[in-house]
Amino acid sequence: MPNTKPRKQPCSICRTWFLPDERQKGRQKTCNAECRKERHRRQCQRWNRKNKSYFKDIYLNQKLERSTQPPPMQPPPSAIEKKAIPPPGSRLNLHLPYDVIVNEIGKRHLITLEYLIKQVVQHPRRNTAAFP
Ligand SMILES: [Zn+2]
């Protein structure tokens, strides 16, 4: 194995020339910790753009999983109100007849529908970009 000395190379962030650590053996891309953090931030940003649906899948799957589990504490039957209650974990309260909707389409479909509505409402510009 040839014992080659590390050669100076430009930092991938600030473009200044630096001498990489011998132990890195050609893997070091940045000159210091600050540039390393910036490179990591850019790599994460690129990964998140490329894998937009990754965390959305996890979020929706966890929400649907939670809907099948029983709630942690049930109030006594006499204390249950007859008014419509949004599905568990819901952040939207659209004042809809949730009990009727749940009876008609089921809790899992309601959660999925609510998730889709939230995506459209929260990102109106991104979702209508194809229709200027
Ligand atoms: Zn640098």
PDB file of C-alpha atoms and ligand atoms in Angstrom:
ATOM      1  CA  MET A   1       0.000   0.000   0.000  1.00  0.00           C
ATOM      2  CA  PRO A   2       1.589   3.251  -1.078  1.00  0.00           C
ATOM      3  CA  ASN A   3       2.041   5.750   1.698  1.00  0.00           C
ATOM      4  CA  THR A   4       0.904   8.967   0.027  1.00  0.00           C
ATOM      5  CA  LYS A   5       0.826  12.267   1.819  1.00  0.00           C
ATOM      6  CA  PRO A   6      -2.467  14.141   1.738  1.00  0.00           C
ATOM      7  CA  ARG A   7      -2.487  16.973  -0.747  1.00  0.00           C
ATOM      8  CA  LYS A   8      -4.135  20.315  -0.414  1.00  0.00           C
ATOM      9  CA  GLN A   9      -7.628  20.527  -1.832  1.00  0.00           C
ATOM     10  CA  PRO A  10     -10.352  23.181  -2.059  1.00  0.00           C
ATOM     11  CA  CYS A  11     -13.117  23.168   0.554  1.00  0.00           C
ATOM     12  CA  SER A  12     -16.446  22.192  -1.034  1.00  0.00           C
ATOM     13  CA  ILE A  13     -18.193  25.051   0.801  1.00  0.00           C
ATOM     14  CA  CYS A  14     -15.908  28.085   1.096  1.00  0.00           C
ATOM     15  CA  ARG A  15     -13.470  27.032  -1.692  1.00  0.00           C
ATOM     16  CA  THR A  16     -10.361  27.855   0.383  1.00  0.00           C
ATOM     17  CA  TRP A  17      -7.485  25.423   0.066  1.00  0.00           C
ATOM     18  CA  PHE A  18      -6.815  23.204   3.079  1.00  0.00           C
ATOM     19  CA  LEU A  19      -4.699  20.216   4.031  1.00  0.00           C
ATOM     20  CA  PRO A  20      -6.980  17.259   4.879  1.00  0.00           C
ATOM     21  CA  ASP A  21      -6.356  15.099   7.927  1.00  0.00           C
ATOM     22  CA  GLU A  22      -4.180  12.079   7.071  1.00  0.00           C
ATOM     23  CA  ARG A  23      -6.650   9.737   8.765  1.00  0.00           C
ATOM     24  CA  GLN A  24      -9.490  10.852   6.464  1.00  0.00           C
ATOM     25  CA  LYS A  25      -7.772   9.395   3.345  1.00  0.00           C
ATOM     26  CA  GLY A  26      -9.546  11.453   0.690  1.00  0.00           C
ATOM     27  CA  ARG A  27     -12.944  11.569   2.410  1.00  0.00           C
ATOM     28  CA  GLN A  28     -12.625  15.022   3.971  1.00  0.00           C
ATOM     29  CA  LYS A  29     -14.534  17.570   1.893  1.00  0.00           C
ATOM     30  CA  THR A  30     -14.482  20.653   4.108  1.00  0.00           C
ATOM     31  CA  CYS A  31     -11.834  22.774   5.824  1.00  0.00           C
ATOM     32  CA  ASN A  32     -13.330  23.160   9.337  1.00  0.00           C
ATOM     33  CA  ALA A  33     -16.280  22.335  11.567  1.00  0.00           C
ATOM     34  CA  GLU A  34     -18.302  25.329  10.401  1.00  0.00           C
ATOM     35  CA  CYS A  35     -18.051  24.305   6.752  1.00  0.00           C
ATOM     36  CA  ARG A  36     -18.746  20.670   7.717  1.00  0.00           C
ATOM     37  CA  LYS A  37     -21.997  21.771   9.400  1.00  0.00           C
ATOM     38  CA  GLU A  38     -22.971  23.815   6.351  1.00  0.00           C
ATOM     39  CA  ARG A  39     -22.230  20.876   4.039  1.00  0.00           C
ATOM     40  CA  HIS A  40     -24.323  18.603   6.260  1.00  0.00           C
ATOM     41  CA  ARG A  41     -27.176  21.145   6.217  1.00  0.00           C
ATOM     42  CA  ARG A  42     -27.066  21.310   2.398  1.00  0.00           C
ATOM     43  CA  GLN A  43     -26.960  17.514   2.104  1.00  0.00           C
ATOM     44  CA  CYS A  44     -30.004  17.223   4.393  1.00  0.00           C
ATOM     45  CA  GLN A  45     -31.841  19.915   2.424  1.00  0.00           C
ATOM     46  CA  ARG A  46     -31.109  18.059  -0.836  1.00  0.00           C
ATOM     47  CA  TRP A  47     -32.248  14.746   0.695  1.00  0.00           C
ATOM     48  CA  ASN A  48     -35.462  16.302   2.015  1.00  0.00           C
ATOM     49  CA  ARG A  49     -36.259  17.809  -1.400  1.00  0.00           C
ATOM     50  CA  LYS A  50     -35.652  14.469  -3.073  1.00  0.00           C
ATOM     51  CA  ASN A  51     -37.652  12.477  -0.495  1.00  0.00           C
ATOM     52  CA  LYS A  52     -40.558  14.820   0.211  1.00  0.00           C
ATOM     53  CA  SER A  53     -43.013  12.056   0.936  1.00  0.00           C
ATOM     54  CA  TYR A  54     -40.823  10.167   3.453  1.00  0.00           C
ATOM     55  CA  PHE A  55     -41.914  11.985   6.614  1.00  0.00           C
ATOM     56  CA  LYS A  56     -45.466  12.438   5.312  1.00  0.00           C
ATOM     57  CA  ASP A  57     -45.770   8.656   4.965  1.00  0.00           C
ATOM     58  CA  ILE A  58     -44.551   8.159   8.530  1.00  0.00           C
ATOM     59  CA  TYR A  59     -46.887  10.852   9.870  1.00  0.00           C
ATOM     60  CA  LEU A  60     -49.999   9.490   8.163  1.00  0.00           C
ATOM     61  CA  ASN A  61     -49.167   5.867   9.030  1.00  0.00           C
ATOM     62  CA  GLN A  62     -48.661   6.737  12.716  1.00  0.00           C
ATOM     63  CA  LYS A  63     -51.901   8.695  12.776  1.00  0.00           C
ATOM     64  CA  LEU A  64     -53.794   5.773  11.256  1.00  0.00           C
ATOM     65  CA  GLU A  65     -52.114   3.369  13.697  1.00  0.00           C
ATOM     66  CA  ARG A  66     -53.189   5.539  16.629  1.00  0.00           C
ATOM     67  CA  SER A  67     -56.774   5.512  15.352  1.00  0.00           C
ATOM     68  CA  THR A  68     -56.943   1.723  15.769  1.00  0.00           C
ATOM     69  CA  GLN A  69     -55.624   1.823  19.344  1.00  0.00           C
ATOM     70  CA  PRO A  70     -58.073   2.491  22.165  1.00  0.00           C
ATOM     71  CA  PRO A  71     -57.821   5.931  23.773  1.00  0.00           C
ATOM     72  CA  PRO A  72     -55.747   5.967  26.974  1.00  0.00           C
ATOM     73  CA  MET A  73     -58.619   6.874  29.305  1.00  0.00           C
ATOM     74  CA  GLN A  74     -62.307   6.528  28.581  1.00  0.00           C
ATOM     75  CA  PRO A  75     -64.639   8.903  30.407  1.00  0.00           C
ATOM     76  CA  PRO A  76     -67.551   7.231  32.180  1.00  0.00           C
ATOM     77  CA  PRO A  77     -70.517   6.603  29.842  1.00  0.00           C
ATOM     78  CA  SER A  78     -72.668   9.214  31.573  1.00  0.00           C
ATOM     79  CA  ALA A  79     -70.082  11.942  30.895  1.00  0.00           C
ATOM     80  CA  ILE A  80     -69.899  11.306  27.126  1.00  0.00           C
ATOM     81  CA  GLU A  81     -71.426  14.234  25.317  1.00  0.00           C
ATOM     82  CA  LYS A  82     -73.582  13.752  22.274  1.00  0.00           C
ATOM     83  CA  LYS A  83     -71.867  16.511  20.284  1.00  0.00           C
ATOM     84  CA  ALA A  84     -69.600  15.749  17.336  1.00  0.00           C
ATOM     85  CA  ILE A  85     -65.976  15.199  18.354  1.00  0.00           C
ATOM     86  CA  PRO A  86     -63.155  15.390  15.809  1.00  0.00           C
ATOM     87  CA  PRO A  87     -61.143  12.185  15.325  1.00  0.00           C
ATOM     88  CA  PRO A  88     -58.277  11.567  17.769  1.00  0.00           C
ATOM     89  CA  GLY A  89     -55.117  13.509  17.030  1.00  0.00           C
ATOM     90  CA  SER A  90     -56.980  15.984  14.825  1.00  0.00           C
ATOM     91  CA  ARG A  91     -55.730  19.563  14.759  1.00  0.00           C
ATOM     92  CA  LEU A  92     -58.507  20.738  12.496  1.00  0.00           C
ATOM     93  CA  ASN A  93     -61.919  21.424  13.870  1.00  0.00           C
ATOM     94  CA  LEU A  94     -64.060  22.171  10.868  1.00  0.00           C
ATOM     95  CA  HIS A  95     -67.295  21.903  12.878  1.00  0.00           C
ATOM     96  CA  LEU A  96     -68.415  18.971  10.810  1.00  0.00           C
ATOM     97  CA  PRO A  97     -70.791  16.220  11.911  1.00  0.00           C
ATOM     98  CA  TYR A  98     -67.876  13.876  12.694  1.00  0.00           C
ATOM     99  CA  ASP A  99     -70.052  11.165  14.204  1.00  0.00           C
ATOM    100  CA  VAL A 100     -72.137  10.962  11.016  1.00  0.00           C
ATOM    101  CA  ILE A 101     -69.020  10.968   8.806  1.00  0.00           C
ATOM    102  CA  VAL A 102     -67.292   8.302  10.930  1.00  0.00           C
ATOM    103  CA  ASN A 103     -70.415   6.132  10.785  1.00  0.00           C
ATOM    104  CA  GLU A 104     -70.597   6.551   7.031  1.00  0.00           C
ATOM    105  CA  ILE A 105     -66.965   6.198   5.891  1.00  0.00           C
ATOM    106  CA  GLY A 106     -65.063   5.028   8.979  1.00  0.00           C
ATOM    107  CA  LYS A 107     -62.449   6.617  11.200  1.00  0.00           C
ATOM    108  CA  ARG A 108     -59.446   5.696   9.023  1.00  0.00           C
ATOM    109  CA  HIS A 109     -60.959   7.282   5.906  1.00  0.00           C
ATOM    110  CA  LEU A 110     -61.847  10.416   7.859  1.00  0.00           C
ATOM    111  CA  ILE A 111     -58.253  10.712   9.112  1.00  0.00           C
ATOM    112  CA  THR A 112     -56.929  10.256   5.563  1.00  0.00           C
ATOM    113  CA  LEU A 113     -59.375  12.821   4.183  1.00  0.00           C
ATOM    114  CA  GLU A 114     -58.499  15.277   6.922  1.00  0.00           C
ATOM    115  CA  TYR A 115     -54.801  14.785   6.171  1.00  0.00           C
ATOM    116  CA  LEU A 116     -55.364  15.499   2.460  1.00  0.00           C
ATOM    117  CA  ILE A 117     -57.405  18.620   3.232  1.00  0.00           C
ATOM    118  CA  LYS A 118     -54.659  19.835   5.554  1.00  0.00           C
ATOM    119  CA  GLN A 119     -52.023  19.332   2.834  1.00  0.00           C
ATOM    120  CA  VAL A 120     -54.044  21.336   0.303  1.00  0.00           C
ATOM    121  CA  VAL A 121     -54.962  24.121   2.732  1.00  0.00           C
ATOM    122  CA  GLN A 122     -51.469  24.519   4.167  1.00  0.00           C
ATOM    123  CA  HIS A 123     -49.722  24.678   0.795  1.00  0.00           C
ATOM    124  CA  PRO A 124     -52.134  26.460  -1.561  1.00  0.00           C
ATOM    125  CA  ARG A 125     -49.462  28.059  -3.773  1.00  0.00           C
ATOM    126  CA  ARG A 126     -47.421  24.892  -4.198  1.00  0.00           C
ATOM    127  CA  ASN A 127     -50.505  22.862  -5.063  1.00  0.00           C
ATOM    128  CA  THR A 128     -51.857  25.331  -7.612  1.00  0.00           C
ATOM    129  CA  ALA A 129     -48.532  26.041  -9.330  1.00  0.00           C
ATOM    130  CA  ALA A 130     -49.581  23.848 -12.269  1.00  0.00           C
ATOM    131  CA  PHE A 131     -52.677  26.019 -12.778  1.00  0.00           C
ATOM    132  CA  PRO A 132     -51.547  29.656 -12.794  1.00  0.00           C
TER     133      PRO A 132
HETATM  134 ZN    ZN B   1     -14.480  25.741   4.214  1.00  0.00          ZN
END
